[in-house]
Short mmCIF file of C-alpha atoms in Angstrom, two decimals:
data_model
loop_
_atom_site.label_atom_id
_atom_site.label_comp_id
_atom_site.label_asym_id
_atom_site.label_seq_id
_atom_site.Cartn_x
_atom_site.Cartn_y
_atom_site.Cartn_z
CA MET A 1 -52.20 42.36 10.40
CA GLN A 2 -54.63 39.98 12.06
CA ILE A 3 -55.72 37.06 9.91
CA ALA A 4 -56.92 33.69 11.22
CA GLU A 5 -53.78 31.57 11.59
CA PRO A 6 -54.86 28.46 9.62
CA LEU A 7 -55.67 30.69 6.64
CA GLN A 8 -52.31 32.46 6.88
CA ILE A 9 -50.48 29.12 7.11
CA ALA A 10 -52.38 27.73 4.12
CA ILE A 11 -51.53 30.81 2.04
CA ASP A 12 -47.86 30.53 3.06
CA GLU A 13 -47.71 26.83 2.16
CA LEU A 14 -49.56 27.24 -1.15
CA SER A 15 -47.33 30.13 -2.22
CA LYS A 16 -44.30 27.83 -1.95
CA LEU A 17 -45.58 25.95 -5.01
CA PRO A 18 -44.10 26.83 -8.42
CA THR A 19 -46.22 29.22 -10.55
CA VAL A 20 -48.17 30.22 -7.40
CA GLY A 21 -47.53 33.70 -5.98
CA ARG A 22 -49.09 35.35 -2.90
CA LYS A 23 -52.19 36.53 -4.76
CA THR A 24 -52.85 33.15 -6.37
CA ALA A 25 -52.20 31.39 -3.06
CA GLN A 26 -54.80 33.60 -1.42
CA ARG A 27 -57.26 32.86 -4.22
CA LEU A 28 -56.61 29.12 -3.96
CA ALA A 29 -57.04 29.20 -0.17
CA MET A 30 -60.35 31.08 -0.49
CA HIS A 31 -61.48 28.60 -3.14
CA LEU A 32 -60.63 25.65 -0.90
CA LEU A 33 -62.41 27.31 2.03
CA LYS A 34 -65.57 27.58 -0.05
CA SER A 35 -65.28 24.11 -1.62
CA ASN A 36 -67.19 21.28 -0.03
CA THR A 37 -65.30 19.13 2.45
CA LYS A 38 -65.27 16.05 0.23
CA ASP A 39 -63.47 17.84 -2.63
CA VAL A 40 -60.83 19.16 -0.25
CA GLU A 41 -60.39 15.70 1.29
CA ASN A 42 -59.90 14.22 -2.20
CA LEU A 43 -57.25 16.81 -3.02
CA VAL A 44 -55.45 16.31 0.28
CA ARG A 45 -55.49 12.53 -0.16
CA ALA A 46 -54.27 12.77 -3.76
CA ILE A 47 -51.33 14.97 -2.75
CA GLY A 48 -50.46 12.73 0.18
CA ASP A 49 -50.60 9.61 -2.01
CA LEU A 50 -48.03 11.14 -4.37
CA LYS A 51 -45.41 10.76 -1.66
CA THR A 52 -46.60 7.55 -0.03
CA LYS A 53 -47.87 5.37 -2.89
CA LEU A 54 -45.41 6.08 -5.68
CA ARG A 55 -41.91 4.74 -6.20
CA PHE A 56 -39.60 4.12 -9.14
CA CYS A 57 -40.05 1.05 -11.34
CA ARG A 58 -37.22 -1.40 -10.73
CA ILE A 59 -36.75 -1.92 -14.48
CA CYS A 60 -37.30 1.39 -16.27
CA PHE A 61 -37.36 3.98 -13.40
CA ASN A 62 -40.81 5.19 -14.41
CA LEU A 63 -43.15 6.13 -11.54
CA SER A 64 -44.97 3.11 -10.27
CA VAL A 65 -47.29 1.90 -7.54
CA ASP A 66 -45.75 -1.59 -7.53
CA GLU A 67 -42.15 -2.69 -7.86
CA VAL A 68 -42.61 -2.92 -11.64
CA CYS A 69 -44.59 -0.21 -13.47
CA GLU A 70 -47.78 -0.61 -15.51
CA VAL A 71 -45.90 -0.22 -18.79
CA CYS A 72 -43.26 -2.87 -18.04
CA LYS A 73 -45.96 -5.22 -16.66
CA ASN A 74 -48.28 -4.89 -19.67
CA PRO A 75 -48.01 -7.97 -21.94
CA LYS A 76 -49.78 -6.10 -24.76
CA ARG A 77 -46.92 -3.66 -25.16
CA ASP A 78 -43.99 -4.29 -27.49
CA HIS A 79 -41.26 -5.62 -25.20
CA SER A 80 -38.60 -5.45 -27.93
CA THR A 81 -38.46 -1.64 -28.12
CA ILE A 82 -37.16 0.75 -25.50
CA CYS A 83 -37.68 4.51 -25.69
CA VAL A 84 -34.99 6.38 -23.74
CA VAL A 85 -36.21 9.65 -22.19
CA GLU A 86 -34.86 12.25 -19.81
CA ASP A 87 -37.58 12.27 -17.16
CA ILE A 88 -41.13 11.25 -16.30
CA ASN A 89 -42.67 14.33 -17.93
CA ASP A 90 -41.38 13.00 -21.25
CA VAL A 91 -43.03 9.63 -20.63
CA MET A 92 -46.32 11.43 -20.04
CA ALA A 93 -45.85 13.52 -23.19
CA ILE A 94 -45.21 10.42 -25.32
CA GLU A 95 -47.98 8.36 -23.68
CA LYS A 96 -50.46 11.14 -24.45
CA THR A 97 -49.86 10.73 -28.18
CA ASN A 98 -51.01 7.08 -28.14
CA GLU A 99 -48.49 6.51 -30.97
CA TYR A 100 -45.93 4.49 -29.04
CA ASN A 101 -46.49 0.99 -27.73
CA GLY A 102 -43.05 -0.07 -26.50
CA LEU A 103 -41.23 0.22 -23.19
CA TYR A 104 -39.40 3.15 -21.64
CA HIS A 105 -36.15 3.82 -19.89
CA ILE A 106 -35.92 6.99 -17.82
CA LEU A 107 -32.37 8.33 -17.56
CA GLY A 108 -33.15 10.82 -14.80
CA GLY A 109 -31.35 13.64 -16.63
CA VAL A 110 -28.92 14.26 -19.45
CA LEU A 111 -25.13 14.61 -19.56
CA SER A 112 -24.30 18.16 -18.56
CA PRO A 113 -20.75 18.97 -17.47
CA LEU A 114 -21.82 22.50 -16.50
CA SER A 115 -24.36 21.35 -13.92
CA GLY A 116 -22.18 18.41 -12.90
CA THR A 117 -24.35 15.60 -14.31
CA GLY A 118 -21.99 12.86 -15.40
CA VAL A 119 -22.48 9.32 -16.71
CA GLU A 120 -22.66 7.87 -13.18
CA SER A 121 -25.62 9.99 -12.07
CA LEU A 122 -27.77 8.81 -15.02
CA LYS A 123 -29.35 5.36 -15.42
CA ILE A 124 -27.12 4.51 -18.41
CA LYS A 125 -25.52 1.46 -16.76
CA GLU A 126 -29.00 0.10 -16.01
CA LEU A 127 -30.00 0.64 -19.66
CA MET A 128 -26.99 -1.35 -20.88
CA GLN A 129 -27.88 -4.17 -18.47
CA ARG A 130 -31.42 -4.26 -19.88
CA LEU A 131 -30.05 -4.42 -23.41
CA GLU A 132 -27.91 -7.40 -22.42
CA ASN A 133 -30.60 -9.30 -20.52
CA GLU A 134 -33.83 -8.50 -22.40
CA LYS A 135 -34.48 -9.26 -26.07
CA ILE A 136 -34.41 -5.69 -27.37
CA LYS A 137 -34.50 -5.01 -31.11
CA GLU A 138 -34.63 -1.22 -31.15
CA VAL A 139 -33.69 1.66 -28.88
CA ILE A 140 -35.39 4.98 -29.64
CA LEU A 141 -33.57 7.99 -28.22
CA ALA A 142 -36.18 10.64 -27.39
CA LEU A 143 -34.06 13.29 -25.70
CA ASN A 144 -34.53 17.02 -26.16
CA PRO A 145 -32.87 18.42 -29.31
CA ASP A 146 -30.47 20.70 -27.40
CA THR A 147 -26.74 20.40 -26.79
CA GLU A 148 -27.03 18.23 -23.68
CA GLY A 149 -29.69 16.00 -25.22
CA GLU A 150 -27.71 15.51 -28.46
CA THR A 151 -24.50 14.76 -26.53
CA THR A 152 -26.29 12.19 -24.39
CA SER A 153 -27.90 10.63 -27.49
CA LEU A 154 -24.52 10.32 -29.22
CA TYR A 155 -22.92 8.86 -26.10
CA ILE A 156 -25.61 6.20 -25.70
CA ALA A 157 -25.69 5.42 -29.44
CA LYS A 158 -21.92 4.81 -29.33
CA LEU A 159 -22.29 2.44 -26.37
CA ILE A 160 -25.04 0.43 -28.10
CA LYS A 161 -23.35 0.25 -31.52
CA PRO A 162 -21.36 -2.98 -30.88
CA MET A 163 -24.53 -4.77 -29.66
CA GLU A 164 -26.33 -5.25 -32.96
CA ILE A 165 -29.41 -3.36 -31.75
CA LYS A 166 -31.05 -0.77 -33.95
CA VAL A 167 -30.69 2.76 -32.50
CA SER A 168 -32.97 5.51 -33.73
CA ARG A 169 -33.63 9.08 -32.75
CA ILE A 170 -37.01 10.86 -32.90
CA ALA A 171 -37.34 13.12 -35.93
CA ARG A 172 -36.44 16.81 -35.81
CA GLY A 173 -38.40 18.96 -38.22
CA ILE A 174 -41.10 21.54 -38.55
CA PRO A 175 -43.79 21.18 -35.86
CA VAL A 176 -47.28 20.20 -37.00
CA GLY A 177 -49.12 23.46 -37.71
CA GLY A 178 -45.81 25.30 -37.94
CA ASP A 179 -44.85 27.77 -40.65
CA LEU A 180 -41.75 27.42 -42.85
CA GLU A 181 -41.36 31.19 -42.98
CA PHE A 182 -41.08 31.52 -39.22
CA THR A 183 -39.01 28.41 -38.51
CA ASP A 184 -35.34 28.86 -37.61
CA GLU A 185 -32.65 27.71 -40.08
CA ALA A 186 -31.36 24.89 -37.88
CA THR A 187 -34.81 23.29 -37.76
CA ILE A 188 -35.42 23.71 -41.50
CA GLY A 189 -31.96 22.27 -42.15
CA ARG A 190 -32.78 19.23 -40.04
CA ALA A 191 -36.16 18.88 -41.73
CA VAL A 192 -34.55 18.83 -45.17
CA LEU A 193 -31.90 16.33 -44.09
CA GLY A 194 -34.55 14.13 -42.47
CA ARG A 195 -36.93 14.20 -45.47
CA ILE A 196 -39.08 11.14 -46.06
CA ILE A 197 -40.04 9.62 -49.46
CA ILE A 198 -43.79 9.72 -49.96
CA MET B 1 -52.03 6.12 -21.99
CA GLN B 2 -50.45 4.38 -19.02
CA ILE B 3 -49.48 6.66 -16.15
CA ALA B 4 -49.19 5.62 -12.50
CA GLU B 5 -52.67 6.08 -11.02
CA PRO B 6 -51.80 8.20 -7.97
CA LEU B 7 -50.02 10.67 -10.25
CA GLN B 8 -52.99 10.81 -12.62
CA ILE B 9 -55.39 11.34 -9.71
CA ALA B 10 -53.20 14.09 -8.25
CA ILE B 11 -53.06 15.88 -11.61
CA ASP B 12 -56.85 15.57 -11.97
CA GLU B 13 -57.46 16.95 -8.49
CA LEU B 14 -54.96 19.80 -8.82
CA SER B 15 -56.38 20.87 -12.17
CA LYS B 16 -59.76 21.44 -10.50
CA LEU B 17 -58.25 24.44 -8.69
CA PRO B 18 -58.83 27.90 -10.14
CA THR B 19 -55.94 29.30 -12.25
CA VAL B 20 -54.52 25.76 -12.56
CA GLY B 21 -54.77 24.04 -15.97
CA ARG B 22 -53.60 20.55 -16.98
CA LYS B 23 -50.03 21.67 -17.68
CA THR B 24 -49.68 23.55 -14.41
CA ALA B 25 -51.31 20.67 -12.52
CA GLN B 26 -48.71 18.31 -13.99
CA ARG B 27 -45.93 20.70 -13.04
CA LEU B 28 -47.27 21.04 -9.50
CA ALA B 29 -47.59 17.26 -9.15
CA MET B 30 -44.01 16.74 -10.34
CA HIS B 31 -42.83 19.44 -7.94
CA LEU B 32 -44.62 17.78 -5.03
CA LEU B 33 -43.18 14.40 -6.03
CA LYS B 34 -39.68 15.84 -5.85
CA SER B 35 -40.27 17.86 -2.67
CA ASN B 36 -39.26 16.34 0.63
CA THR B 37 -41.94 14.51 2.59
CA LYS B 38 -42.06 17.10 5.37
CA ASP B 39 -42.93 19.97 3.01
CA VAL B 40 -45.72 17.95 1.43
CA GLU B 41 -47.06 16.96 4.85
CA ASN B 42 -47.09 20.64 5.87
CA LEU B 43 -49.03 21.58 2.74
CA VAL B 44 -51.52 18.74 3.19
CA ARG B 45 -52.06 19.64 6.85
CA ALA B 46 -52.48 23.34 6.02
CA ILE B 47 -55.12 22.60 3.38
CA GLY B 48 -56.95 20.18 5.65
CA ASP B 49 -56.93 22.68 8.53
CA LEU B 50 -58.66 25.26 6.32
CA LYS B 51 -61.81 23.15 6.41
CA THR B 52 -61.56 21.75 9.93
CA LYS B 53 -60.15 24.58 12.06
CA LEU B 54 -61.84 27.66 10.65
CA ARG B 55 -65.34 28.99 11.24
CA PHE B 56 -67.07 32.36 11.11
CA CYS B 57 -66.73 34.82 13.98
CA ARG B 58 -70.04 35.05 15.88
CA ILE B 59 -69.81 38.86 15.95
CA CYS B 60 -68.33 40.07 12.64
CA PHE B 61 -68.41 36.92 10.40
CA ASN B 62 -64.67 37.11 9.80
CA LEU B 63 -62.82 33.78 9.60
CA SER B 64 -61.85 32.62 13.04
CA VAL B 65 -60.39 29.68 14.94
CA ASP B 66 -62.49 30.43 18.03
CA GLU B 67 -66.09 31.56 18.38
CA VAL B 68 -64.92 35.18 18.34
CA CYS B 69 -62.17 36.24 15.93
CA GLU B 70 -58.75 37.70 16.74
CA VAL B 71 -59.85 41.18 15.69
CA CYS B 72 -63.01 41.29 17.83
CA LYS B 73 -61.09 39.76 20.78
CA ASN B 74 -58.20 42.22 20.62
CA PRO B 75 -58.56 44.89 23.37
CA LYS B 76 -55.95 47.08 21.63
CA ARG B 77 -58.21 47.69 18.64
CA ASP B 78 -60.67 50.56 18.47
CA HIS B 79 -63.99 48.98 19.43
CA SER B 80 -65.97 52.10 18.49
CA THR B 81 -65.38 51.83 14.71
CA ILE B 82 -66.74 49.18 12.35
CA CYS B 83 -65.53 48.79 8.79
CA VAL B 84 -68.18 47.12 6.60
CA VAL B 85 -66.74 44.96 3.80
CA GLU B 86 -68.07 42.52 1.22
CA ASP B 87 -65.97 39.45 2.02
CA ILE B 88 -62.90 38.12 3.79
CA ASN B 89 -60.53 39.06 0.92
CA ASP B 90 -61.35 42.68 1.66
CA VAL B 91 -60.50 42.22 5.34
CA MET B 92 -57.13 40.81 4.28
CA ALA B 93 -56.56 43.70 1.87
CA ILE B 94 -57.30 46.30 4.56
CA GLU B 95 -55.34 44.46 7.27
CA LYS B 96 -52.29 44.39 5.00
CA THR B 97 -52.20 48.20 4.91
CA ASN B 98 -51.77 48.42 8.71
CA GLU B 99 -53.72 51.72 8.49
CA TYR B 100 -56.94 50.55 10.14
CA ASN B 101 -57.28 49.65 13.80
CA GLY B 102 -61.01 49.22 14.25
CA LEU B 103 -63.38 46.26 13.94
CA TYR B 104 -64.93 44.70 10.85
CA HIS B 105 -68.31 43.50 9.70
CA ILE B 106 -68.37 41.08 6.75
CA LEU B 107 -71.61 41.30 4.77
CA GLY B 108 -70.97 38.14 2.74
CA GLY B 109 -71.84 39.89 -0.53
CA VAL B 110 -73.50 43.01 -1.90
CA LEU B 111 -77.05 43.75 -3.00
CA SER B 112 -77.43 42.44 -6.53
CA PRO B 113 -80.92 41.90 -7.94
CA LEU B 114 -79.44 40.29 -11.07
CA SER B 115 -77.73 37.48 -9.18
CA GLY B 116 -80.56 37.28 -6.65
CA THR B 117 -78.70 38.63 -3.61
CA GLY B 118 -81.24 40.49 -1.50
CA VAL B 119 -81.12 42.14 1.91
CA GLU B 120 -81.92 38.86 3.71
CA SER B 121 -78.92 36.98 2.34
CA LEU B 122 -76.48 39.61 3.64
CA LYS B 123 -75.48 40.16 7.26
CA ILE B 124 -77.17 43.59 7.38
CA LYS B 125 -79.58 42.68 10.19
CA GLU B 126 -76.62 41.49 12.27
CA LEU B 127 -74.84 44.80 11.60
CA MET B 128 -77.83 46.78 12.82
CA GLN B 129 -77.96 44.66 16.00
CA ARG B 130 -74.28 45.38 16.64
CA LEU B 131 -74.93 49.11 16.20
CA GLU B 132 -77.72 48.93 18.78
CA ASN B 133 -75.84 46.85 21.33
CA GLU B 134 -72.21 48.00 21.02
CA LYS B 135 -70.98 51.55 21.55
CA ILE B 136 -70.15 52.35 17.93
CA LYS B 137 -69.18 55.90 16.94
CA GLU B 138 -68.39 55.43 13.26
CA VAL B 139 -69.25 52.98 10.48
CA ILE B 140 -66.85 52.98 7.50
CA LEU B 141 -68.35 51.53 4.33
CA ALA B 142 -65.54 49.90 2.35
CA LEU B 143 -67.46 48.28 -0.51
CA ASN B 144 -66.24 48.15 -4.09
CA PRO B 145 -66.94 51.34 -6.10
CA ASP B 146 -69.24 49.62 -8.61
CA THR B 147 -73.01 49.75 -9.01
CA GLU B 148 -73.75 46.94 -6.54
CA GLY B 149 -71.28 48.25 -3.98
CA GLU B 150 -72.63 51.82 -4.22
CA THR B 151 -76.22 50.62 -3.92
CA THR B 152 -75.41 48.56 -0.86
CA SER B 153 -73.50 51.49 0.70
CA LEU B 154 -76.45 53.84 0.16
CA TYR B 155 -78.90 51.27 1.56
CA ILE B 156 -76.85 50.75 4.73
CA ALA B 157 -76.16 54.47 5.14
CA LYS B 158 -79.90 55.13 5.01
CA LEU B 159 -80.59 52.50 7.68
CA ILE B 160 -77.93 53.94 10.01
CA LYS B 161 -78.88 57.61 9.52
CA PRO B 162 -81.51 57.79 12.33
CA MET B 163 -79.07 56.24 14.84
CA GLU B 164 -76.72 59.22 15.34
CA ILE B 165 -73.67 57.22 14.25
CA LYS B 166 -71.16 58.74 11.83
CA VAL B 167 -71.21 56.92 8.47
CA SER B 168 -68.26 57.33 6.11
CA ARG B 169 -67.19 55.79 2.86
CA ILE B 170 -63.60 55.08 1.79
CA ALA B 171 -62.25 57.68 -0.65
CA ARG B 172 -62.50 57.24 -4.40
CA GLY B 173 -59.75 58.92 -6.35
CA ILE B 174 -56.60 58.42 -8.34
CA PRO B 175 -54.63 55.37 -7.19
CA VAL B 176 -51.21 55.98 -5.67
CA GLY B 177 -48.69 55.87 -8.53
CA GLY B 178 -51.51 56.49 -11.03
CA ASP B 179 -51.43 58.97 -13.87
CA LEU B 180 -54.04 61.73 -14.35
CA GLU B 181 -53.74 61.42 -18.13
CA PHE B 182 -54.71 57.77 -18.16
CA THR B 183 -57.39 57.87 -15.46
CA ASP B 184 -61.02 57.62 -16.56
CA GLU B 185 -63.30 60.66 -16.20
CA ALA B 186 -65.51 59.11 -13.50
CA THR B 187 -62.51 58.57 -11.24
CA ILE B 188 -61.08 62.05 -11.87
CA GLY B 189 -64.53 63.52 -11.22
CA ARG B 190 -64.72 61.70 -7.88
CA ALA B 191 -61.16 62.74 -7.06
CA VAL B 192 -62.01 66.43 -7.63
CA LEU B 193 -65.23 66.21 -5.60
CA GLY B 194 -63.41 64.43 -2.79
CA ARG B 195 -60.50 66.88 -2.65
CA ILE B 196 -58.84 67.47 0.71
CA ILE B 197 -57.50 70.78 2.08
CA ILE B 198 -53.76 70.56 2.69
#
């Protein structure tokens, strides 16, 4: 097989990305070849900047350009509430809703004995330090509703209990647009338990 | 929504790629963030090189690093056969089979009155010049078996006819691993007409 080397290399590199197979990599490479130079330069710069311009916020471990992230820096946000999440994807998911105006704390994972993630590898110690030093009124635990997430939530809730800070957990229930008939029993059970007076 | 700007820019740029939506772009960005710097540098360099290092071969219009592509330069290939294809993807598809050892000629499209592609916008004139100047014994037309491809094949075959050069067309028939029962009539018809004595 004789294909121009830069094209072959680009296909090889692109196919290393998740969700991108050989065929898609070839399609992406052909697309980039046909794109105008400025668009490709923008893409290349954006990817490069990911590694060079971003670091973790000193306070909440969110991604940040500066030492302290935009959320922690913003005086308009509610600095008395911390939302504890597993990773940065969760921050993005919550930010997209525009429903939350407090701060975050990114654990960097959840307790999982099977994959060897213990208390020390998560930012739990750093969370407790924040709770001691900042004036926090409420901690919202927004971890995934699976075994590891629930365990981690319970562990953190237990640690915070003696501190006279309100600890809440995001509601489990039927998703918006969901259908009672096709919802599993565990979810319906939680929805009934978590019912709200209207 | 407050997300670190370089991340937002990277997601925006990645989601401009074909087959990549917002969710996939976010996943790719997070993957790149977690990848080691060397891998990201390799990817960035490979994408950049696509635009800076590649150009079209002066002879066959294949992608090439030099003025003349690897295929045209290679003395081991059969320089008396030209395979005419629509675009570079087709060259890659044929090269992958390792069944063809001749040269190529990339038309850059097919005749299509509806989308305004006429004879002048294809590299047909350049093909005819090659046939006059090089010692070509056979031209293989490997265009897609659709209306535009067939029309273009017939047009080129007609032009070459007076030149005493063999013109062939790649076989239409039942794909390897295909099933007679589920093959459309047009394909079966072509397969019967194109039968080969064994």
